[in-house]
Coordinates of C-alpha atoms and ligand atoms in Angstrom, one line a residue:
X28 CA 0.0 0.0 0.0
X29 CA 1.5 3.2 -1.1
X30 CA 1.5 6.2 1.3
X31 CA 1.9 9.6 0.3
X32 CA 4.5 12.1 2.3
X33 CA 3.4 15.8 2.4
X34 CA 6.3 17.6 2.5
X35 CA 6.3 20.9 4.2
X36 CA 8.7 22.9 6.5
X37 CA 10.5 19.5 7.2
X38 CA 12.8 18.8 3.4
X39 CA 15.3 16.5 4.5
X40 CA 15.6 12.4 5.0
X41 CA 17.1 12.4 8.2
X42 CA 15.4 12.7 10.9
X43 CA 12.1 12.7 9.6
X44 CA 9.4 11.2 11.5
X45 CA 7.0 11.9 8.7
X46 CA 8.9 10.7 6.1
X47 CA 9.7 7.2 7.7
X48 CA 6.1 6.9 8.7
X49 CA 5.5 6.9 4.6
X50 CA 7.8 4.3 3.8
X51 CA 6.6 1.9 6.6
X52 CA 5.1 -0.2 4.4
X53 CA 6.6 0.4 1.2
X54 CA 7.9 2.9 -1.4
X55 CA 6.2 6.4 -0.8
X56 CA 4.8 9.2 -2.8
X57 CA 6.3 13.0 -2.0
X58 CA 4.5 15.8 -2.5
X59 CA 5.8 19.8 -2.0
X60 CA 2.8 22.2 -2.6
X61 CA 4.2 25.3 -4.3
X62 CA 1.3 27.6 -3.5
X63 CA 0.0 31.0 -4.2
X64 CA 1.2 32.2 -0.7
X65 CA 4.6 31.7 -2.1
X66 CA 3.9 34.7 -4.6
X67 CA 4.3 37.1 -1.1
X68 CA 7.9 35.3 -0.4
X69 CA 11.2 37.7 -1.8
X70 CA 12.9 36.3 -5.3
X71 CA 15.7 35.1 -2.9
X72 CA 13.5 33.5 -0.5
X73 CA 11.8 31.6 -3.2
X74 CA 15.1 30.9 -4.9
X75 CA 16.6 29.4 -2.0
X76 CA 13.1 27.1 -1.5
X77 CA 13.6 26.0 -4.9
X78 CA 17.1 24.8 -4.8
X79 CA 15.9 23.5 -1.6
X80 CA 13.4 21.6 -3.5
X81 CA 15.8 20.4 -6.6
X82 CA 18.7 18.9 -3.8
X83 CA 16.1 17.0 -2.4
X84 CA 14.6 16.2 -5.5
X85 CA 17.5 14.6 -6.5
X86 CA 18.4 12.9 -3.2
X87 CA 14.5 11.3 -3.4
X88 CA 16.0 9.7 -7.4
X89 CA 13.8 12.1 -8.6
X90 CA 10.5 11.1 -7.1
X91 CA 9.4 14.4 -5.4
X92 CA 6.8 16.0 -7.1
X93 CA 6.3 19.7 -6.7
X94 CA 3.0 21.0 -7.6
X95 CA 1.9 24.3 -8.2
X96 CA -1.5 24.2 -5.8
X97 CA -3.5 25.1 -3.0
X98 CA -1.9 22.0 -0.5
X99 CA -5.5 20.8 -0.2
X100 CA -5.0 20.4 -3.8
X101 CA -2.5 19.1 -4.5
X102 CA -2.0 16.6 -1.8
X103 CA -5.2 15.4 -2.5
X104 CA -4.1 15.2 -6.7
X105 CA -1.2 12.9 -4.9
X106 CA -3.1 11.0 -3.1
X107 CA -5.7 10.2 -5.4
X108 CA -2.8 9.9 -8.3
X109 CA -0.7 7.2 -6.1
X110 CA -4.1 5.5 -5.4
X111 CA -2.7 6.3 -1.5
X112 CA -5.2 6.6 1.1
X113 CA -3.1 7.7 3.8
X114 CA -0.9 11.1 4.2
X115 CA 1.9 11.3 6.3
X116 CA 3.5 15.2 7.3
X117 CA 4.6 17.0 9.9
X118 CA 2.3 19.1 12.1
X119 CA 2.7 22.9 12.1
X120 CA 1.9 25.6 14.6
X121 CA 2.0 28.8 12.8
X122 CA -1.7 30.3 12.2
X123 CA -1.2 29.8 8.4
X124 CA 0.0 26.0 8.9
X125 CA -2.9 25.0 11.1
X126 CA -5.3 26.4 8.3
X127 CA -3.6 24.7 6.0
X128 CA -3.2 21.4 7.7
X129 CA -7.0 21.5 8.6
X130 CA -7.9 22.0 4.7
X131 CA -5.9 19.4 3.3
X132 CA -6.9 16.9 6.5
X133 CA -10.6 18.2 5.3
X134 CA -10.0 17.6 1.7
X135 CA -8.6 14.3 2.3
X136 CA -11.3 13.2 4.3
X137 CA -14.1 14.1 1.7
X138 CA -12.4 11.2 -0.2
X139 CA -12.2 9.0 2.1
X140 CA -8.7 9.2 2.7
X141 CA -6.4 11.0 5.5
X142 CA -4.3 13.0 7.0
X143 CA -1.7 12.0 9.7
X144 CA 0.5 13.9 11.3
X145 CA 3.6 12.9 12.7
X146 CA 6.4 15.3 14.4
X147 CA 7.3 19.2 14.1
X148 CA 9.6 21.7 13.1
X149 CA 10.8 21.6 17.0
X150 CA 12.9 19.4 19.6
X151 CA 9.3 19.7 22.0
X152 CA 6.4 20.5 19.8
X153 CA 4.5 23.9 21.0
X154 CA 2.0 23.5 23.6
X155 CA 3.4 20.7 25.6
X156 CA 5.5 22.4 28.0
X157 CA 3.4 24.0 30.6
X158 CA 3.0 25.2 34.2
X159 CA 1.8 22.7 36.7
X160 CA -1.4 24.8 36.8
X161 CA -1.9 24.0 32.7
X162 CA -1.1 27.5 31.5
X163 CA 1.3 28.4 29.1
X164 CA 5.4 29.7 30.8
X165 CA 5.2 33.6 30.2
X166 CA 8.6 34.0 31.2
X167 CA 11.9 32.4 28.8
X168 CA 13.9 31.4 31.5
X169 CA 11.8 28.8 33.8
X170 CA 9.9 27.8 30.0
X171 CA 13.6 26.7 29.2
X172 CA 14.0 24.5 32.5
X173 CA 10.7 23.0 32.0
X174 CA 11.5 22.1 28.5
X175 CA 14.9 20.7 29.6
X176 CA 13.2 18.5 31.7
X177 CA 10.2 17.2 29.3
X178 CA 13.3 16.5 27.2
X179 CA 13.5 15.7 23.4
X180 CA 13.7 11.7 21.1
X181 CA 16.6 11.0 19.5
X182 CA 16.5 11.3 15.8
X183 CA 14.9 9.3 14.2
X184 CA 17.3 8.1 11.8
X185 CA 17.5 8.4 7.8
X186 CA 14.9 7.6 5.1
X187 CA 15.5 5.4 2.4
X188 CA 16.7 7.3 -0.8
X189 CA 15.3 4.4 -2.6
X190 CA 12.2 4.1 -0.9
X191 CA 9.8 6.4 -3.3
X192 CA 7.4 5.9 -6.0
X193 CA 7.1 7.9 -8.8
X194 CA 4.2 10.4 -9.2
X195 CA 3.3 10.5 -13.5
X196 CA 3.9 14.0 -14.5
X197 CA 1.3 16.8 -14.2
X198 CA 0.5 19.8 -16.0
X199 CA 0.8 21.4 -12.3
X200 CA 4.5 20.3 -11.6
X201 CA 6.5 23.1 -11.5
X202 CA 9.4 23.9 -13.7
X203 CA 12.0 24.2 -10.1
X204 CA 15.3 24.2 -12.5
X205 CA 14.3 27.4 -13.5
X206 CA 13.2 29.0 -10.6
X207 CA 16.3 27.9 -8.8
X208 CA 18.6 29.7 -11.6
X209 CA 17.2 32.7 -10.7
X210 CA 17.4 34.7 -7.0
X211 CA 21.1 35.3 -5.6
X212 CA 23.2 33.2 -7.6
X213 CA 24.7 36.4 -9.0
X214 CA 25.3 37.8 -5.6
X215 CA 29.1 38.2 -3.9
X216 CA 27.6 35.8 -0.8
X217 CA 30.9 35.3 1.3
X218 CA 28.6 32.9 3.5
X219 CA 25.8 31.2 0.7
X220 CA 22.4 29.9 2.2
X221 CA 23.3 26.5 2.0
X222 CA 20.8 24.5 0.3
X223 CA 21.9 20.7 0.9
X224 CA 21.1 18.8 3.4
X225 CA 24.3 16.8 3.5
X226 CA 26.5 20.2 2.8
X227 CA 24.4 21.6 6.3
X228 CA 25.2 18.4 8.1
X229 CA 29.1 19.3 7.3
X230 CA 28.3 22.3 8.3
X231 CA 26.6 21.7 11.6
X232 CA 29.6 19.4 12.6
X233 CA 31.7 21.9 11.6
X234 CA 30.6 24.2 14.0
X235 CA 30.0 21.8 16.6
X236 CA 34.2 20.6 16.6
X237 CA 35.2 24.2 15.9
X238 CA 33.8 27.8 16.2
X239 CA 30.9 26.4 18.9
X240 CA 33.5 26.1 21.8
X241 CA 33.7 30.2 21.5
X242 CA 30.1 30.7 21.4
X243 CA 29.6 32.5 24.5
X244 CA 32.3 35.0 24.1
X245 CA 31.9 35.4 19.9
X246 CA 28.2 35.6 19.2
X247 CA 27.7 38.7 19.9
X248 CA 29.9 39.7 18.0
X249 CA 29.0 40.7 14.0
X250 CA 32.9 41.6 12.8
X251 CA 34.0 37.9 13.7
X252 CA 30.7 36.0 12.3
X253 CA 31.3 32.7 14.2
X254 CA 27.7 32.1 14.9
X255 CA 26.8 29.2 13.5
X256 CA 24.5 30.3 10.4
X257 CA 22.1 27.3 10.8
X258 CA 18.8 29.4 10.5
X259 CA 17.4 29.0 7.5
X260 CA 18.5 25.5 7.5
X261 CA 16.2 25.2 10.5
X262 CA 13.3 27.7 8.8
X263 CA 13.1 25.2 6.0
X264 CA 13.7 22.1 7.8
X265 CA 17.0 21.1 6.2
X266 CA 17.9 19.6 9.5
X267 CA 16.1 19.1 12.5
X268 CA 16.4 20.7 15.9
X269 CA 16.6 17.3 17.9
X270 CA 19.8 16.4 15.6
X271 CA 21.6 19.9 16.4
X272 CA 20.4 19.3 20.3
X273 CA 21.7 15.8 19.9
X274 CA 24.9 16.7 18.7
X275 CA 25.4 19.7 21.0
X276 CA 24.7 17.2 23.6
X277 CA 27.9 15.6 23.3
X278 CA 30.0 18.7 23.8
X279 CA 30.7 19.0 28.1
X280 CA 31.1 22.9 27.4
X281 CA 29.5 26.0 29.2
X282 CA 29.2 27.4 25.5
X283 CA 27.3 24.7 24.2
X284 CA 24.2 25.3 27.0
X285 CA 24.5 28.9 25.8
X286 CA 23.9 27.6 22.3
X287 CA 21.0 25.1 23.3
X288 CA 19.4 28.2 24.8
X289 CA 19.5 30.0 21.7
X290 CA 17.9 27.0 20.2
X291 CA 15.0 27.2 23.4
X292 CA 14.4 30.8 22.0
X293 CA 13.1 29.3 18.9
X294 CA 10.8 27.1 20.4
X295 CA 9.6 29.9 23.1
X296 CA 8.7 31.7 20.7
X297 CA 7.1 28.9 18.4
X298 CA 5.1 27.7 21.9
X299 CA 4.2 31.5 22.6
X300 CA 2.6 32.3 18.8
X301 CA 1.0 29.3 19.3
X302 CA -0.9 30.4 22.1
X303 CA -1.5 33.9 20.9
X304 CA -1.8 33.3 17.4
X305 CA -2.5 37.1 17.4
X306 CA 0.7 37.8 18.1
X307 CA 1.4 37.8 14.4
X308 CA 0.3 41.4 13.8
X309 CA -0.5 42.4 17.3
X310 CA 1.6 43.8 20.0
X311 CA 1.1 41.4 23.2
X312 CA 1.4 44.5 25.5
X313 CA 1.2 48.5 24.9
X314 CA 4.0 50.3 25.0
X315 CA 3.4 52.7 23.2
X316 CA -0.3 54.3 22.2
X317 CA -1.2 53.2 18.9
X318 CA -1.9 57.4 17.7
X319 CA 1.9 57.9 18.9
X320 CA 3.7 55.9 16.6
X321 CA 4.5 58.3 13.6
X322 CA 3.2 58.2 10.4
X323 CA 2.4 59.9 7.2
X324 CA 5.6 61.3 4.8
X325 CA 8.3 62.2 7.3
X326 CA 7.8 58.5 8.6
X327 CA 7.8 57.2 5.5
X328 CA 10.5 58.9 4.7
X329 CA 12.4 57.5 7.2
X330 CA 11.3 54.3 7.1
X331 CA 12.6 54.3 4.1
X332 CA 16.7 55.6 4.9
X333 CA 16.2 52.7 7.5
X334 CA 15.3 50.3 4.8
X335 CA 17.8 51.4 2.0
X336 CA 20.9 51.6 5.1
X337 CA 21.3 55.3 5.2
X338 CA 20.7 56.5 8.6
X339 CA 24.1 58.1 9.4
X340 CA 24.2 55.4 12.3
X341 CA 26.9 53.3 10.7
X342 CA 25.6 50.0 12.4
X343 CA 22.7 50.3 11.9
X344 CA 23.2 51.0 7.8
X345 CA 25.8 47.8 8.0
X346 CA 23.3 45.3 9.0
X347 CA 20.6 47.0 6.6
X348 CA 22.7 46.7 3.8
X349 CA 24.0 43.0 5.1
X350 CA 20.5 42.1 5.0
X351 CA 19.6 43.5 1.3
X352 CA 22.5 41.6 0.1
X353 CA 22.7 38.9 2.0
X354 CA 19.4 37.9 2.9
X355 CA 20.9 37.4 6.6
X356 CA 21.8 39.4 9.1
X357 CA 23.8 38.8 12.9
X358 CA 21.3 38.7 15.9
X359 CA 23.6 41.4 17.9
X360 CA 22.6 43.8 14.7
X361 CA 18.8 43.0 14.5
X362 CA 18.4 44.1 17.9
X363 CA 19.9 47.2 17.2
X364 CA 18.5 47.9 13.5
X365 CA 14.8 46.9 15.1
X366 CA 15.5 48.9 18.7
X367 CA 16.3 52.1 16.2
X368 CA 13.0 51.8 14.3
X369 CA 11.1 51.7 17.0
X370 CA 12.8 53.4 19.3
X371 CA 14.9 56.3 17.6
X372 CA 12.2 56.6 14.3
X373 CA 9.0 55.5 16.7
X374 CA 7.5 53.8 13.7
X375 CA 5.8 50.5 15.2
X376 CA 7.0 47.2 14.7
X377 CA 5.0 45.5 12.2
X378 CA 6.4 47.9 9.6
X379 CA 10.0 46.7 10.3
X380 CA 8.9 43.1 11.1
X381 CA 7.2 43.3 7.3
X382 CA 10.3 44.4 5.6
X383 CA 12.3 41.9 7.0
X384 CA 9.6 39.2 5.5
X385 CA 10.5 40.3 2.3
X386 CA 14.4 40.1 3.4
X387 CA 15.6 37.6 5.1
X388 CA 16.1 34.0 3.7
X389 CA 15.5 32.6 7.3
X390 CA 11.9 34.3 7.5
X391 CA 10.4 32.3 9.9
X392 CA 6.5 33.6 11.6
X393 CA 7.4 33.0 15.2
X394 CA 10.7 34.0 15.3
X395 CA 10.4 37.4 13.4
X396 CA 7.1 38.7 14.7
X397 CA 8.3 37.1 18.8
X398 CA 11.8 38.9 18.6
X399 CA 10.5 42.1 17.0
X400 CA 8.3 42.1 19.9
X401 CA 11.1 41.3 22.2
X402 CA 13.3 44.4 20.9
X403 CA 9.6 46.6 21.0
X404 CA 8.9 45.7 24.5
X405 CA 5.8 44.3 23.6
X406 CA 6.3 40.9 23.3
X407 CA 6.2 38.0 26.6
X408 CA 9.2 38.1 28.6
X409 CA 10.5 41.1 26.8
X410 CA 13.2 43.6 26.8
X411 CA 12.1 46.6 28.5
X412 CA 10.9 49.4 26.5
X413 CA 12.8 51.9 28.6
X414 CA 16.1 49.8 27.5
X415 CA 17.0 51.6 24.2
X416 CA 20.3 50.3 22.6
X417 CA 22.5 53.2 21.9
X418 CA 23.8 52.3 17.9
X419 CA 27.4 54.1 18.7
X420 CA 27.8 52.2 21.7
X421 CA 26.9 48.6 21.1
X422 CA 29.3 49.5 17.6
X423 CA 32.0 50.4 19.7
X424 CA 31.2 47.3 22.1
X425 CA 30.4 44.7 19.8
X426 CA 32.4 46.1 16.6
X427 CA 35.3 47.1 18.6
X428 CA 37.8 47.3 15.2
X429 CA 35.0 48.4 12.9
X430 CA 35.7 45.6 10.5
X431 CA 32.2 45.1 10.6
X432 CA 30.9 48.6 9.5
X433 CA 33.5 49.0 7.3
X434 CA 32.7 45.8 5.6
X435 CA 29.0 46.9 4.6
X436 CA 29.8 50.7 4.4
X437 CA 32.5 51.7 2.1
X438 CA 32.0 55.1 2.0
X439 CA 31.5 55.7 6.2
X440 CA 34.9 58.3 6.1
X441 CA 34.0 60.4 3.2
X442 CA 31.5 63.3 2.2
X443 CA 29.7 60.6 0.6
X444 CA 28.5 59.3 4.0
X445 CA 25.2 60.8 5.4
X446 CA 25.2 62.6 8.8
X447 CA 22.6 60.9 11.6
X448 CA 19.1 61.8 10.4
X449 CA 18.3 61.8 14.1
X450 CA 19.8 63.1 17.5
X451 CA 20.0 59.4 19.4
X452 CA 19.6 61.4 22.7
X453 CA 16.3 64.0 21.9
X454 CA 14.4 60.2 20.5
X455 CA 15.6 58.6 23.3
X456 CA 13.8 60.9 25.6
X457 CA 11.0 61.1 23.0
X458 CA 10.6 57.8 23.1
X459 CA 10.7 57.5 27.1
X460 CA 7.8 60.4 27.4
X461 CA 5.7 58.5 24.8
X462 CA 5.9 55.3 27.0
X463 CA 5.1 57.2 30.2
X464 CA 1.6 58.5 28.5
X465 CA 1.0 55.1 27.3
X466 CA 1.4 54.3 31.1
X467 CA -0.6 57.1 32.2
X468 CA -3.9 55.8 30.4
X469 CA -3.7 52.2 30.8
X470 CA -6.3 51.3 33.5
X471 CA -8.4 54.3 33.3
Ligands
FAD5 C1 14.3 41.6 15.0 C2 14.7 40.2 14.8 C3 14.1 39.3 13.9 C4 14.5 38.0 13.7 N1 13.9 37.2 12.7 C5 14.3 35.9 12.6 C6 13.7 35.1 11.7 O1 12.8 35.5 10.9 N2 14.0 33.8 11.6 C7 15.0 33.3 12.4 O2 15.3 32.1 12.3 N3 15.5 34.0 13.4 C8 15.2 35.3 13.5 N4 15.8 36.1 14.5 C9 16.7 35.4 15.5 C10 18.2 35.4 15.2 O3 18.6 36.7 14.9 C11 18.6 34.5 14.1 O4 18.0 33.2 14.4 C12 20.1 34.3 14.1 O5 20.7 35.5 13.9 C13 20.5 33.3 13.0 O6 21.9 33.2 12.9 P1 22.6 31.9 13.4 O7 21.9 30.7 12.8 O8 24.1 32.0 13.0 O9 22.4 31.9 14.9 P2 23.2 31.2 16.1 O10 23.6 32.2 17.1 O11 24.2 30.2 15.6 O12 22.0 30.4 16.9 C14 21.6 29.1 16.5 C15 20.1 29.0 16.3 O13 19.4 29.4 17.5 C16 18.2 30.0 17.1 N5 18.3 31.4 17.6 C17 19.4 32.2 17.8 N6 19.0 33.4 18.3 C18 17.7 33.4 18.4 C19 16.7 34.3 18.8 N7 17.0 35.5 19.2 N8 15.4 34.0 18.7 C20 15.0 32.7 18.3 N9 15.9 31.8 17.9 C21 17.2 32.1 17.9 C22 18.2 30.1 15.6 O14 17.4 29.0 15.1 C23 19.6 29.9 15.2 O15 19.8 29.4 13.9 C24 15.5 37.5 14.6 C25 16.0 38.3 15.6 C26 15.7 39.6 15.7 C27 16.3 40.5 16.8

């Protein structure tokens, strides 16, 4: 009996709980829906899914089939193709992947057939680590012992290349060779998104027997990049959190519990949206009164010498312009790019949290939206608003030989360079006044 794996945020064969579900009792079918939502993604995003898609395409001998479709759609067209009544895939959490799930597992029904799920993009899935009481952990740090202590499987092990059947062609099937061509293949990426899952294996063990033992000193730290750079591996699913976690496990090194807890961030964040699915556009708490932020030309205006890396604030226009042509950017310089949006330009979150959609390769729902609202204040568990990072001094701190700045900003020394468009100081106490009067009117 053939079964049919749905393949979704999870495109690897290691470590694939879905996967090895469909080849239980025999060769399976895989399916990728390329839908319409993916008309919203960035060229590069969509570029870097599609070479995704063709590594693992030719891992699977060529079997996976991706189908330009509504998933519903196309997983059903599978299904019913493979004469398959059972689909395997991997549950998701986002608001968008629950919809999606639900249609396909409703489409799939109709026919008599169905939908099982099986694992998730995370070591614990969202939702299972709680309080004693049932509710969901507001607060990172006691979330992080609780989910240390639930604990996470091993991996599961690899998938048989050979184990797939091969779907007829379809007018739907998407033309990925081409696709793939196009996107960043042109650009002068020092660190390319790596796009095989073998390659980010290498990789991971790389950075497990080399630049992990530094972690805690080096990450924040942008001029010496020794972070690992697994992030959009993980966004797409190229490898799976348990195997990093499994790894790390073996290293007895203070600075491999720092990483873990970077990789407990993720799923915070994952376990919060899932609870407040409004989270996505909404701030969890007001910081700031929703007339105050600014709008209209000036703001625009701004927004837009944030966007293009032309503040006069020469981290902040390094990471900008790191992100436009890189499609990444360090963690130390998000916080500082988002705290200056908010908190130097008072333009509200969503507007920065949006442009980085369109930017980075490692989009991912949770973590963007959760850690803009971390850097806003308005997120659970977050930074305090009053905190406002000064973009001189964390350069100085966290840049100390400006190799950095000077990296993404030729020009920072000469007329050509712009001067601040803001005084840091006057916005900083702008920015405190306008979160005392959003204090002064809450609970009236
Ligand atoms: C405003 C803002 C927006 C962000 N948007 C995204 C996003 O869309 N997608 C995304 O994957 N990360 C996002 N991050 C988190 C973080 O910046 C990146 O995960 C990290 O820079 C990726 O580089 P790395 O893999 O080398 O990280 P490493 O330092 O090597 O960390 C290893 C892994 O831990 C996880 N991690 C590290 N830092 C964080 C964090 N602060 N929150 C959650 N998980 C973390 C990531 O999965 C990362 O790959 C955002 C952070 C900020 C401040």
């Amino acid at each position: 009996m053939t079964h049919v794996w749905w393949a979704r945020r999870d495109l690897r064969l290691d470590d694939n709980p879905a996967l090895l579900s469909a080849q239980e009792d025999g060769p399976a079918v895989a399916v990728f829906a390329w839908t319409p939502a993916l008309h919203f993604w960035s060229g590069r995003r969509r570029a870097h899914l599609a070479r995704v898609l063709w590594s693992l395409r030719e891992e699977t001998g060529g079997a996976l089939a991706v189908r330009r479709a509504p998933a519903a759609h196309a997983v059903l067209a599978a299904a019913r193709q493979a004469d398959a009544t059972v689909v395997w895939a991997a549950q998701e959490y986002t608001p968008a992947g629950v919809r999606e799930q639900a249609e396909v597992a409703e489409a799939l029904e109709a026919d008599g057939r169905e939908l099982r799920m099986i694992g998730s993009p995370y070591a614990v899935a969202p939702g299972r680590v709680r309080k004693a009481d049932g509710t969901p952990y507001r607060v990172f740090t006691p979330f992080r012992g609780a989910w240390r202590e639930h604990g996470w499987r091993s991996p599961a092990g690899p998938a048989d290349p050979e184990g797939f059947a091969h779907l007829a062609p379809d007018a739907s099937d998407v033309d990925i060779d081409q696709i793939a061509a196009h996107g960043d293949s042109e650009d002068p990426l020092e660190r390319p998104h790596e796009f095989r899952e073998a390659r980010v294996r290498e990789a991971l063990e790389d950075f497990v027997g080399g630049d992990l033992e530094h972690y805690s000193e080096e990450r924040d730290r942008p001029d010496l990049d020794s972070t690992s750079h697994l992030s959009s591996a993980l966004a797409f699913g190229l490898v799976h959190p348990r195997t990093v976690l499994a790894l790390t496990g073996t290293v007895d090194h203070s600075a491999a519990r720092t990483f873990e807890s970077e990789i407990s961030w993720r799923e915070f964040h994952a376990d919060t949206l899932w609870h407040e699915p409004r989270a996505l556009r909404e701030s969890l708490s007001t910081v700031v009164l929703e007339e105050d932020w600014t709008s209209g030309p000036d703001a625009d205006r701004a927004f837009m010498a944030w966007r293009d890396g032309r503040t006069g604030f020469p981290l902040v226009d390094a990471g900008m312009r790191q992100l436009a042509s890189t499609g990444w950017m360090h963690n130390r310089v998000r916080m500082v790019v988002a705290s200056f949006l908010v908190k130097d330009l008072h333009l509200p979150w969503q507007r920065g949290a949006d442009h980085f959609r369109r930017a980075l390769v490692d989009y991912d729902h949770s973590q963007n939206q959760l850690n803009w609202q971390w850097v806003a204040g308005t997120g659970r568990d977050a930074s305090p608003y009053f905190r406002i990072f000064n973009p001189d001094t964390q350069a100085a701190k966290f840049d100390p030989n400006r190799r950095y700045v000077e990296r993404w900003v030729p020009e920072l020394d000469t007329p050509a360079y712009p001067a601040p468009m803001v005084d840091h100081k006057a916005e900083r106490e702008t920015a405190l006044a306008l979160n005392q009067r959003a204090k002064g009117t809450q609970g009236r």
